[in-house]
Coordinates of C-alpha atoms and ligand atoms in Angstrom, one line a residue:
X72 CA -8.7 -28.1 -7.9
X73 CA -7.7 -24.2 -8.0
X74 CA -4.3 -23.5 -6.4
X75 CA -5.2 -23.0 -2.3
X76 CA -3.9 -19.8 -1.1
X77 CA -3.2 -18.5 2.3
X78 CA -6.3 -16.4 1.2
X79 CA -8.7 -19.5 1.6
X80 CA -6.3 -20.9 4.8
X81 CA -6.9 -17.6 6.4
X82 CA -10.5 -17.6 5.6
X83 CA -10.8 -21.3 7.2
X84 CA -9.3 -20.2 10.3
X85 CA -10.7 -16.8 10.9
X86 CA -14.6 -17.7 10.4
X87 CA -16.4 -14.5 9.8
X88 CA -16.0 -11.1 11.0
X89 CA -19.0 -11.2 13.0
X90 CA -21.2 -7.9 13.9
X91 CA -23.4 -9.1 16.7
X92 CA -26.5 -8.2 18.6
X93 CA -26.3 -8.7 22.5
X94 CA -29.4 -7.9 25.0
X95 CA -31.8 -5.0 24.4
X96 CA -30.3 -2.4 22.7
X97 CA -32.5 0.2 23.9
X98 CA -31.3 -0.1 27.6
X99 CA -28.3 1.7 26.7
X100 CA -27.2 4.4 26.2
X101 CA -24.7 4.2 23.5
X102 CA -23.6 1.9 20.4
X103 CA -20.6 -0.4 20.0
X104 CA -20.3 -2.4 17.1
X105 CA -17.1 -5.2 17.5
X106 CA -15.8 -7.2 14.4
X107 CA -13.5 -10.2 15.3
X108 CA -10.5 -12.1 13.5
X109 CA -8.2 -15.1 14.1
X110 CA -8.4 -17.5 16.2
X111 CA -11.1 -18.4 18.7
X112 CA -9.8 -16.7 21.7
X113 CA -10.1 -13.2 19.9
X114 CA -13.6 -14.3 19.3
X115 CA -14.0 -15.4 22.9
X116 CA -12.4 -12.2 24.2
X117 CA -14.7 -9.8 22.1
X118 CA -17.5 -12.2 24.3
X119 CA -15.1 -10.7 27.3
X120 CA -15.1 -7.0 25.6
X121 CA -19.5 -6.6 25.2
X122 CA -19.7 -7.4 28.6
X123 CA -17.2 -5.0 30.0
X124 CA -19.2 -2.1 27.4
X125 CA -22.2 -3.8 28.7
X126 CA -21.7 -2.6 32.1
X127 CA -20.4 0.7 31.0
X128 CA -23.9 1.1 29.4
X129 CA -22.6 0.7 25.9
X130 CA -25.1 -1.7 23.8
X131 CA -24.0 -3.5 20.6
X132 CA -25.2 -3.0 17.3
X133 CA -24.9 -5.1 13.8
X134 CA -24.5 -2.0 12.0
X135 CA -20.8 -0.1 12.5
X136 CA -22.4 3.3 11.0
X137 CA -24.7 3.7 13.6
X138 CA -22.6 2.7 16.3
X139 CA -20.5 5.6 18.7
X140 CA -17.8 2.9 19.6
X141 CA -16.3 0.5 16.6
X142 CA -14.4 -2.1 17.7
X143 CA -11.6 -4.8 15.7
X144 CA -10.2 -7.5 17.6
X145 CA -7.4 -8.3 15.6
X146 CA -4.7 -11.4 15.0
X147 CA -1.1 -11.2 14.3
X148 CA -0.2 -14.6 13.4
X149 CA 0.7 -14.1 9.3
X150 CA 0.9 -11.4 7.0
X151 CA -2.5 -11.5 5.3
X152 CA -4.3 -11.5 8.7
X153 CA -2.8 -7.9 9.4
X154 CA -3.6 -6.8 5.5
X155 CA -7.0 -8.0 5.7
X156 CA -7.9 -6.2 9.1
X157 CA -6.0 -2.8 7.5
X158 CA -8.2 -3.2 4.6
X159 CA -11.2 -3.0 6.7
X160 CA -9.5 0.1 9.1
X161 CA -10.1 1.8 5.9
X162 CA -13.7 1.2 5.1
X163 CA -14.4 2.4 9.0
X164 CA -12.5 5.2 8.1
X165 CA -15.4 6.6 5.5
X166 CA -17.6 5.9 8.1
X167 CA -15.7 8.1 10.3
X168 CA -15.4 10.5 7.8
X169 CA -19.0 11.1 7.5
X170 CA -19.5 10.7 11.8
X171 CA -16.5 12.9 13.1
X172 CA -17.8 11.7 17.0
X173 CA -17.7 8.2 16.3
X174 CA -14.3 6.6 18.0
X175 CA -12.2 3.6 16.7
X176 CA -10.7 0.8 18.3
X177 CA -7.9 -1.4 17.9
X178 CA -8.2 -4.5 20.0
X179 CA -6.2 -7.9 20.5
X180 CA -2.7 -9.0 19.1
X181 CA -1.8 -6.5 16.5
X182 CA -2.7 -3.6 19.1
X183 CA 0.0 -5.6 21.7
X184 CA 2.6 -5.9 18.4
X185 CA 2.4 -2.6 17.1
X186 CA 1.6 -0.4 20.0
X187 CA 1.0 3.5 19.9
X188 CA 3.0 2.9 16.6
X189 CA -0.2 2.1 15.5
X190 CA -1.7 5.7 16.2
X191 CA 0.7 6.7 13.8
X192 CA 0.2 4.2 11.4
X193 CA -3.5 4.6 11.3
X194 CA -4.9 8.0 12.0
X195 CA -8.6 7.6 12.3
X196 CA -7.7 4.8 15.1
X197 CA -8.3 6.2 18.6
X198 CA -7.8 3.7 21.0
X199 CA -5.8 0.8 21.2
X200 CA -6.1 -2.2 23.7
X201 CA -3.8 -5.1 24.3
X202 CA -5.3 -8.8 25.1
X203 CA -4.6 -8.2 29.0
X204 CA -5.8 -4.4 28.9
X205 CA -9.6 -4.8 28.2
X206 CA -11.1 -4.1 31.7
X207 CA -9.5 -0.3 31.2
X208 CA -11.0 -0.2 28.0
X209 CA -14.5 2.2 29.5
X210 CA -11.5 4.6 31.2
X211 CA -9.7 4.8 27.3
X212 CA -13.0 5.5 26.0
X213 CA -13.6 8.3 28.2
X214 CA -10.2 9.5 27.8
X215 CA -10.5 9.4 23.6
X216 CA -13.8 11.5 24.2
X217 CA -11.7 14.2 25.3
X218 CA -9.5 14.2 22.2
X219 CA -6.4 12.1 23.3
X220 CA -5.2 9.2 22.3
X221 CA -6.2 6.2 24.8
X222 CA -3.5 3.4 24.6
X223 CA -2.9 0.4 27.0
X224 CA -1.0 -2.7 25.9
X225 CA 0.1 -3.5 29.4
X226 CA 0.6 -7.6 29.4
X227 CA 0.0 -9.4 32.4
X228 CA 0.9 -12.1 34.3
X229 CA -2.4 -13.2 36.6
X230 CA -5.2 -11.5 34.1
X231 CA -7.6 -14.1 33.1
X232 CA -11.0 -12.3 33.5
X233 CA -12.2 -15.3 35.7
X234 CA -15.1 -12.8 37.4
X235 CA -15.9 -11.7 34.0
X236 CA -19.6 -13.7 32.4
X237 CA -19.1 -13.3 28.6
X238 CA -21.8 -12.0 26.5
X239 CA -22.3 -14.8 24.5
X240 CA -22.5 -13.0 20.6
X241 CA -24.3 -14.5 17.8
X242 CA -24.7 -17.8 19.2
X243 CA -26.3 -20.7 18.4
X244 CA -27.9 -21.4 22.2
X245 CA -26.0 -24.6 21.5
X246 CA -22.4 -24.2 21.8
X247 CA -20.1 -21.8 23.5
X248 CA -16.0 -21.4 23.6
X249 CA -15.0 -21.4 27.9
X250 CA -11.4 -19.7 27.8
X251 CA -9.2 -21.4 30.7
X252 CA -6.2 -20.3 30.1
X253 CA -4.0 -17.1 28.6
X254 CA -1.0 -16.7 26.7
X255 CA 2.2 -19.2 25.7
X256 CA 5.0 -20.1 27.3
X257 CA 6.4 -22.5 24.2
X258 CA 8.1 -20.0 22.1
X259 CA 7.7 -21.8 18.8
X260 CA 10.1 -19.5 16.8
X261 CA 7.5 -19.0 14.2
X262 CA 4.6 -17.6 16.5
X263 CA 4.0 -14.0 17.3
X264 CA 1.5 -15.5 20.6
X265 CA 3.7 -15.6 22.7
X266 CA 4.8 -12.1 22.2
X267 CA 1.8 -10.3 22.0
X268 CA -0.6 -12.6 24.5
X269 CA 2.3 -12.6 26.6
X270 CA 2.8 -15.4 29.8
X271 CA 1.0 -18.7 30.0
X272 CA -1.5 -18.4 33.3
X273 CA -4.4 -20.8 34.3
X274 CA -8.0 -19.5 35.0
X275 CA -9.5 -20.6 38.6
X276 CA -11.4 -23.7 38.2
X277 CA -14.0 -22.9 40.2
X278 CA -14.9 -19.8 37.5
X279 CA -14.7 -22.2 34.6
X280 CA -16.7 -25.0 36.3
X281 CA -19.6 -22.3 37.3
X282 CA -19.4 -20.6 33.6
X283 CA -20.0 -24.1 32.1
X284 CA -23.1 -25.3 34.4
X285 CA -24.6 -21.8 33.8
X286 CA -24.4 -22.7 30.1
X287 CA -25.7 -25.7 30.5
X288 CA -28.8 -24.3 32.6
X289 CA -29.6 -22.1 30.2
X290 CA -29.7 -25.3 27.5
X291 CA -26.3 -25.2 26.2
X292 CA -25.3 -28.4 25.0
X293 CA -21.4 -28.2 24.1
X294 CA -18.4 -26.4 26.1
X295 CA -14.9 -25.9 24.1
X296 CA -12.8 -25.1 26.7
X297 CA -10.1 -22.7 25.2
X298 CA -6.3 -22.0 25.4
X299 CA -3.4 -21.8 23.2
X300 CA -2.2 -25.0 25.4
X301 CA -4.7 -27.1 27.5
X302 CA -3.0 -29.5 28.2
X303 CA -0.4 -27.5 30.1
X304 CA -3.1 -25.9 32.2
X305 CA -2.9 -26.2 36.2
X306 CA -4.8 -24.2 38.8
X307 CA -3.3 -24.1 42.5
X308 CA -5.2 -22.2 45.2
X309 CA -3.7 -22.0 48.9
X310 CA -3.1 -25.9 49.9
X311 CA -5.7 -27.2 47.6
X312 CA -4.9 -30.0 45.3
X313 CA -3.3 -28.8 42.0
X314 CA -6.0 -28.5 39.5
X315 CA -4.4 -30.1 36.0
X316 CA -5.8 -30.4 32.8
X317 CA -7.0 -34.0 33.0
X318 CA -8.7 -33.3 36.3
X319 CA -10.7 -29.9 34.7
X320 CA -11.9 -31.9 32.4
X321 CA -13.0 -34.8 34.3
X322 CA -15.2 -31.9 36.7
X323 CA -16.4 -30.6 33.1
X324 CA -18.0 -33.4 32.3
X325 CA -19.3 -34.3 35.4
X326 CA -21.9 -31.4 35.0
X327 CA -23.8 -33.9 33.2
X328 CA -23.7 -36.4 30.8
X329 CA -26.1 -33.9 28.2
X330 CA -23.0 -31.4 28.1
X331 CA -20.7 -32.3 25.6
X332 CA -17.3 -31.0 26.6
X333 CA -14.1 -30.1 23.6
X334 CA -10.9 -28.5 24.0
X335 CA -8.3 -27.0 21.7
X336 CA -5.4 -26.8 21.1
X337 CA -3.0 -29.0 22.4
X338 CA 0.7 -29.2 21.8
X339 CA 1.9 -32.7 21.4
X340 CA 4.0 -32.6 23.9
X341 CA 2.2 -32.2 26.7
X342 CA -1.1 -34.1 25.8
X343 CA -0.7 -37.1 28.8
X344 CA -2.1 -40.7 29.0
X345 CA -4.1 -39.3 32.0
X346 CA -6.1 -36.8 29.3
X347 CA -6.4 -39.3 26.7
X348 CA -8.2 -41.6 29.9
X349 CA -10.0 -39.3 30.7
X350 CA -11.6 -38.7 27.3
X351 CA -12.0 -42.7 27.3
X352 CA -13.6 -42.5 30.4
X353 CA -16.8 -40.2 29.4
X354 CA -18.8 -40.5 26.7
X355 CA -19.7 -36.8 26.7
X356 CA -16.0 -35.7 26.2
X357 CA -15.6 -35.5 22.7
X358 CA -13.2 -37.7 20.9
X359 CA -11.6 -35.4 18.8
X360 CA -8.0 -33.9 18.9
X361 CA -6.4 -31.0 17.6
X362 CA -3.0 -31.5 17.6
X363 CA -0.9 -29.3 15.3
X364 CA 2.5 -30.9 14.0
X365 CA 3.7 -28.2 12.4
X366 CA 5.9 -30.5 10.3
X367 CA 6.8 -34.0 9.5
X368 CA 10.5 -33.1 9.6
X369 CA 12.7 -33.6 12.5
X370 CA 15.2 -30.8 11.2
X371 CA 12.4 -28.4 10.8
X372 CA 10.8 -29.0 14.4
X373 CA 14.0 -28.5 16.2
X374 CA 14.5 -25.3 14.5
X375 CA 10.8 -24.4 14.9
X376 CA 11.3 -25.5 18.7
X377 CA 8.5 -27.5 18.8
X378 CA 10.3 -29.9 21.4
X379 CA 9.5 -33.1 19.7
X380 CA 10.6 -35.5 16.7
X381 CA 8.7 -36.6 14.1
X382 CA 9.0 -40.3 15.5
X383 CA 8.0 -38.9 18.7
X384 CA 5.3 -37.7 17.1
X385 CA 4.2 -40.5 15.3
X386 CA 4.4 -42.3 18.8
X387 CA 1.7 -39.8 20.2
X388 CA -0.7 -40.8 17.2
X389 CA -0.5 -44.4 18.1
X390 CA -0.5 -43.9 21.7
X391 CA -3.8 -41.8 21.0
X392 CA -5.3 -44.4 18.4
X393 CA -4.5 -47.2 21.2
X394 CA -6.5 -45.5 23.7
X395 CA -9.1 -43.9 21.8
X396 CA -9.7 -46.0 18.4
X397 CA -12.3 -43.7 17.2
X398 CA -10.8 -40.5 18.1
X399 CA -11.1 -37.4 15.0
X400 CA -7.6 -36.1 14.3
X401 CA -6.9 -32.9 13.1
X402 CA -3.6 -30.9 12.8
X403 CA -1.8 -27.3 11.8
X404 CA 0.6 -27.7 9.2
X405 CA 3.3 -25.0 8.0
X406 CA 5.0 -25.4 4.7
X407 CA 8.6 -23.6 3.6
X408 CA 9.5 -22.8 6.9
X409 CA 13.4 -21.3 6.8
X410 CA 15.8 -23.6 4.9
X411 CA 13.1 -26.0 4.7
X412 CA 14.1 -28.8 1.3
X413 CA 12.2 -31.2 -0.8
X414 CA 13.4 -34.0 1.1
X415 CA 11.7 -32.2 4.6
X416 CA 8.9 -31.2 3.0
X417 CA 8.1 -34.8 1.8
X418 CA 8.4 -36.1 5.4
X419 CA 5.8 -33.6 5.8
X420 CA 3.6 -35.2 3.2
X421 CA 4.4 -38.7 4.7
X422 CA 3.6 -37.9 8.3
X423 CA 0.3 -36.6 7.1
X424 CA -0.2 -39.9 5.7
X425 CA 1.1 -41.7 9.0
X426 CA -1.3 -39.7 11.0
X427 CA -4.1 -40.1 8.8
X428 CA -5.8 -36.5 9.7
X429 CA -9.6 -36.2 9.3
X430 CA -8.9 -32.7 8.5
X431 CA -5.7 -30.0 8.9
X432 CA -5.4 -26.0 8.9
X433 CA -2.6 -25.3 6.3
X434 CA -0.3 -22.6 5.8
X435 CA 2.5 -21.1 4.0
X436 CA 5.1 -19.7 6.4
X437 CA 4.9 -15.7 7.0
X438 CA 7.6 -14.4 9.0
X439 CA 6.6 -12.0 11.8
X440 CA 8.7 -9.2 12.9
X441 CA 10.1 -9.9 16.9
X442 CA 10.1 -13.6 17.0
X443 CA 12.8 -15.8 16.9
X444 CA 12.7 -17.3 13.8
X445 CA 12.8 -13.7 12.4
X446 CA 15.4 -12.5 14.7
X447 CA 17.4 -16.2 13.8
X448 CA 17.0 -17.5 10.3
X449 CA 16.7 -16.3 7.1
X450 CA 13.3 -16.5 5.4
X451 CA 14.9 -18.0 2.3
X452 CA 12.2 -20.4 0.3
X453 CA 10.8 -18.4 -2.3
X454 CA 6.9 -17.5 -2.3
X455 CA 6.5 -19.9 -5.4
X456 CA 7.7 -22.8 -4.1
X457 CA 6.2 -22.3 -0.5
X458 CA 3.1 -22.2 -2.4
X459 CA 3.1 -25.0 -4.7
X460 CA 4.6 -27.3 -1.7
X461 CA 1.4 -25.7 0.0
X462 CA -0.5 -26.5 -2.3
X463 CA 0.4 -30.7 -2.5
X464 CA -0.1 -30.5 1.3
X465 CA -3.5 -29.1 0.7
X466 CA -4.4 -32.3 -2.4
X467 CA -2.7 -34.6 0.6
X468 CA -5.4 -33.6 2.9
X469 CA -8.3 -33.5 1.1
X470 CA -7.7 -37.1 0.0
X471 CA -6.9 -38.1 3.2
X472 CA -10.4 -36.0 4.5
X473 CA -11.9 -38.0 1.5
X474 CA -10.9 -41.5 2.7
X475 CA -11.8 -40.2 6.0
X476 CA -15.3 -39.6 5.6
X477 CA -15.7 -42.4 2.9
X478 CA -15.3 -44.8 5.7
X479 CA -18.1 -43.4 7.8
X480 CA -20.6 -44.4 5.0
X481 CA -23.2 -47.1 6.6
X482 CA -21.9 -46.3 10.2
X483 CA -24.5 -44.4 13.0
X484 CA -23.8 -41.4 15.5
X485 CA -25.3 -39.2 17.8
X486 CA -25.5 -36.2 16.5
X487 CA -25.6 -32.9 18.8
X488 CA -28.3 -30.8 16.3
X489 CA -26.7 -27.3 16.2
X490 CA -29.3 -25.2 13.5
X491 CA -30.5 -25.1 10.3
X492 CA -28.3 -26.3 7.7
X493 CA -26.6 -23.1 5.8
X494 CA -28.2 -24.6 2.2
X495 CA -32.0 -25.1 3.3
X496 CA -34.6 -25.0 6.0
X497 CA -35.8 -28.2 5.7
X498 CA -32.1 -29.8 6.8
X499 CA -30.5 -30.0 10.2
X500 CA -26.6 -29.6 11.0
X501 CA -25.1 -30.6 13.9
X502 CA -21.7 -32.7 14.6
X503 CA -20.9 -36.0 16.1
X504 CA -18.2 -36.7 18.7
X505 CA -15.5 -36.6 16.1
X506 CA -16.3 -32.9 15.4
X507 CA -17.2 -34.0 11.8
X508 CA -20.3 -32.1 10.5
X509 CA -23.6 -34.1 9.7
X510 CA -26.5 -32.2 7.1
X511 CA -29.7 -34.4 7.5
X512 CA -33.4 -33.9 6.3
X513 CA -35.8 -32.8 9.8
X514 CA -38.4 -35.2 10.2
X515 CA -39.5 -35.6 13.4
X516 CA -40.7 -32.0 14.5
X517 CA -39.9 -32.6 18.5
X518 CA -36.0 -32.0 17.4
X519 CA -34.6 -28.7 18.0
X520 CA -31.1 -27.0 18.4
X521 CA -29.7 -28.8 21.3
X522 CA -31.4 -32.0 20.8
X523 CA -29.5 -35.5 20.1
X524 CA -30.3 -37.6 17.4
X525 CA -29.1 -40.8 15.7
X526 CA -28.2 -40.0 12.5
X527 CA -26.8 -42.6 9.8
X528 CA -24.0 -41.8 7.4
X529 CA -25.8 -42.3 3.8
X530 CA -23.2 -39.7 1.4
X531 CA -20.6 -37.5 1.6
X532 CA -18.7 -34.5 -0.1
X533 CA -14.9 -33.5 1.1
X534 CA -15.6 -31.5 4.0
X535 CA -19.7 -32.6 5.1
X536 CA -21.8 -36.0 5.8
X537 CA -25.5 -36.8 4.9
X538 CA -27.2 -38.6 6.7
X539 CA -30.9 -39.4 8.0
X540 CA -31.9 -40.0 11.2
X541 CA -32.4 -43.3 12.4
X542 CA -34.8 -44.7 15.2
X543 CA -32.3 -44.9 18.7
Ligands
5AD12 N1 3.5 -18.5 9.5 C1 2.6 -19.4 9.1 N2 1.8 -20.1 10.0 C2 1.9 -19.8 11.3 N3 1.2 -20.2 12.3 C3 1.6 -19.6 13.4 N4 2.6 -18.7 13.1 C4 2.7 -18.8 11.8 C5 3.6 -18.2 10.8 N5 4.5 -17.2 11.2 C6 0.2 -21.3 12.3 C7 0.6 -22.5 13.1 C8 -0.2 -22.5 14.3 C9 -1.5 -21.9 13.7 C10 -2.4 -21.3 14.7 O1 -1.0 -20.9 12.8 O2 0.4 -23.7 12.3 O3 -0.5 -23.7 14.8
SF4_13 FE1 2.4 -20.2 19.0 FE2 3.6 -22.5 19.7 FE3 2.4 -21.1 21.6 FE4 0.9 -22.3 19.6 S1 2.2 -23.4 21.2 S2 0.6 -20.2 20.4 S3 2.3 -22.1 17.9 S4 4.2 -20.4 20.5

């Protein structure tokens, strides 16, 4: 196996830079063109962003040279994520170069780290918008048109853009991301989040619980209701009953049983018994959980301050396997976090075994100016040795994800279809409950996107099943 960089971990995590196409384009006036990275919020808050422009009567485009507004929404949370989106600053500014009208924005977390330091920084970027600013973002357009530089990075503490109905970009029709909640209260003293999303607050329920059943009416099959920490949502209103995370989900679901309902991410410590009923409960909530440990080491999670141990950790995994036998796994994993020996990093390799994840999102530590680690500890494992111990997490987990999807050979799921498989025409892709993707020849030509089929396990490779489809 080549030697797994944070290149490839970064790649996993970000998905694409996507250039979409929402609603006619012709209705508008003028262009914006919006490229996302990170994690799935960014890519649900450029969904937030196009329908702000939308009303503003700016259209979006798939092409950043023709546009009159280009957009980044960027992520903070390493290094390489910054280098990669100033790398592509650069390409938009030969666009610029040859389109002297055409105006730049910086959106997201690294326009709420760096601020109008940015405008220094970068000087082709005109206008730079913080996660809590983007309903002013028409007015710092207008102002960039008259020459000045348009900055707002004002954080929030009751902005959730409840009344806002995302354009839904490049979507499958299938599946869509529901963001319930904003920023981080946990101050993990690795994470720039909570620094640059700002305070935790819950969205009303009653929004979320509209958004979804207007999904599902327009044939949407599968909600992912965001947040940097479900579990630790909770929605009061006047005297009304608090709304927590177990009972938002429960409502969810109750839509119908056709509308599959996910969440991510949860931090262990605040996952309940009443969530993991819950998901027992109803069919249609997926069993799946993503529930980053960080680290297998005890030492290294009290100085991350990730409020656990790793045998309270290991408890959660049993308690979770007790309630949901089938549940999907998955976890983030850091490796040479500050003072961080071989001895911790093999109880990282051995809790990784205890849990038995289906599948992880690995990373060498990066430190990032402002947050506690930084401001605390020394980042003192050399770059050679975070990557090699990197690299044995990364061999760990794709045996594990082997022996994982080894065991699902013979064994028969429904499958939500979500499109064409990305090798050929003639194959489906969709995922089962456990959020483990299924490719499988078409064959009966009622099935579209959206549809459920039976589907047996016949093969696998590391990170897909095969499968054909089987008679209900
Ligand atoms: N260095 C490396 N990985 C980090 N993550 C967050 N901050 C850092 C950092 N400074 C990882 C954590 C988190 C995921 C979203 O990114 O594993 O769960
Ligand atoms: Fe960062 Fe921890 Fe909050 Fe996740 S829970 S966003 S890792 S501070």
């Amino acid at each position: 196996m080549d030697l797994m960089t944070d290149k490839i971990q970064d790649e996993q995590r970000q998905g694409e830079a996507y250039a979409p196409f929402a609603g006619d384009p012709n209705q508008y006036r003028r262009k914006f063109y919006i490229e996302s990275y990170g994690c799935q919020m960014n890519f649900s808050d450029s969904e937030i962003v196009a329908s702000i422009l939308n009303e503003s009567g700016f259209g979006a485009t798939r092409n950043h040279e023709e546009a009159d507004l280009v957009l980044i929404n960027t992520c903070s949370i390493r290094e390489k994520a910054e280098q990669t989106i100033r790398k592509r600053l650069s390409e938009f500014r030969k666009t610029k170069e040859q389109k002297p009208g055409m105006l730049v924005g910086v959106l997201g977390c690294m326009a709420e780290r760096l601020k109008s330091k940015f405008l220094e920084e970068e000087k082709l970027v005109d206008i730079v918008v913080g996660p809590d600013a983007y309903r002013s973002l028409p007015g710092l357009v207008e102002e960039a048109e008259t020459g000045q530089k348009a900055v707002n990075v004002l954080l929030s503490r009751e902005e959730t853009y409840a009344d806002i109905a995302p354009v839904r970009l490049n979507t499958n029709g299938v599946t869509a991301f529901v963001s319930i909640m904003r920023g981080c209260n946990n101050m993990c003293t690795f994470c720039v989040v909570p620094f640059t999303r700002g305070r935790e607050r819950s969205r009303d329920a009653s929004s979320i619980l509209a958004e979804c059943r207007n999904l599902y009416e327009r044939g949407f099959r599968e909600v992912t209701l965001l947040g940097q920490n479900v579990d630790s949502y909770y929605y009061t209103k006047d005297d009304e009953t608090p709304i927590t995370f177990a009972v938002l989900l429960e409502r969810v679901a109750a839509i119908s049983p056709d509308l599959r309902v996910r969440f991510s991410t949860s931090h262990p410590k605040d996952i309940t018994d009443d969530v993991l009923h819950t998901m027992a409960k109803h069919e249609n909530i997926c069993k799946y959980i993503h529930l980053p440990v960080q680290s297998g080491s005890s030492r290294i999670l009290q100085l991350m301050n990730r409020t656990y141990t790793r045998e309270w950790y290991q408890a959660k995994i049993d308690r979770i396997r007790q309630i949901l036998p089938d549940c999907g796994i998955s976890s983030d994993i850091i490796a040479g976090f500050c003072t961080e020996t071989e001895e911790d990093h093999q109880d990282t390799l051995s809790l990784m075994r205890y849990s038995q994840y289906d599948f992880s999102y690995m990373f060498f530590y990066s430190e990032r100016p402002g947050t506690l680690a930084q401001r605390r500890y020394r980042d003192d494992i050399p770059e050679d040795i975070k990557k090699r111990r990197l690299q044995e997490i990364v061999e760990l987990q794709n045996t594990l994800s082997r022996i994982s999807n080894e065991k699902e050979l013979g064994r028969t799921y429904s499958v939500l279809i979500e499109g064409n498989s990305k090798k050929s025409e003639r194959e489906w892709m969709g995922r089962n409950s456990q959020n483990k993707v299924i490719v499988f020849p078409k064959e009966d030509d009622n099935l579209q996107p959206g549809s459920y089929v039976n589907v047996t396990v016949t093969d696998c490779t590391k990170a897909t099943l095969l499968g054909k489809i089987v008679s209900p």
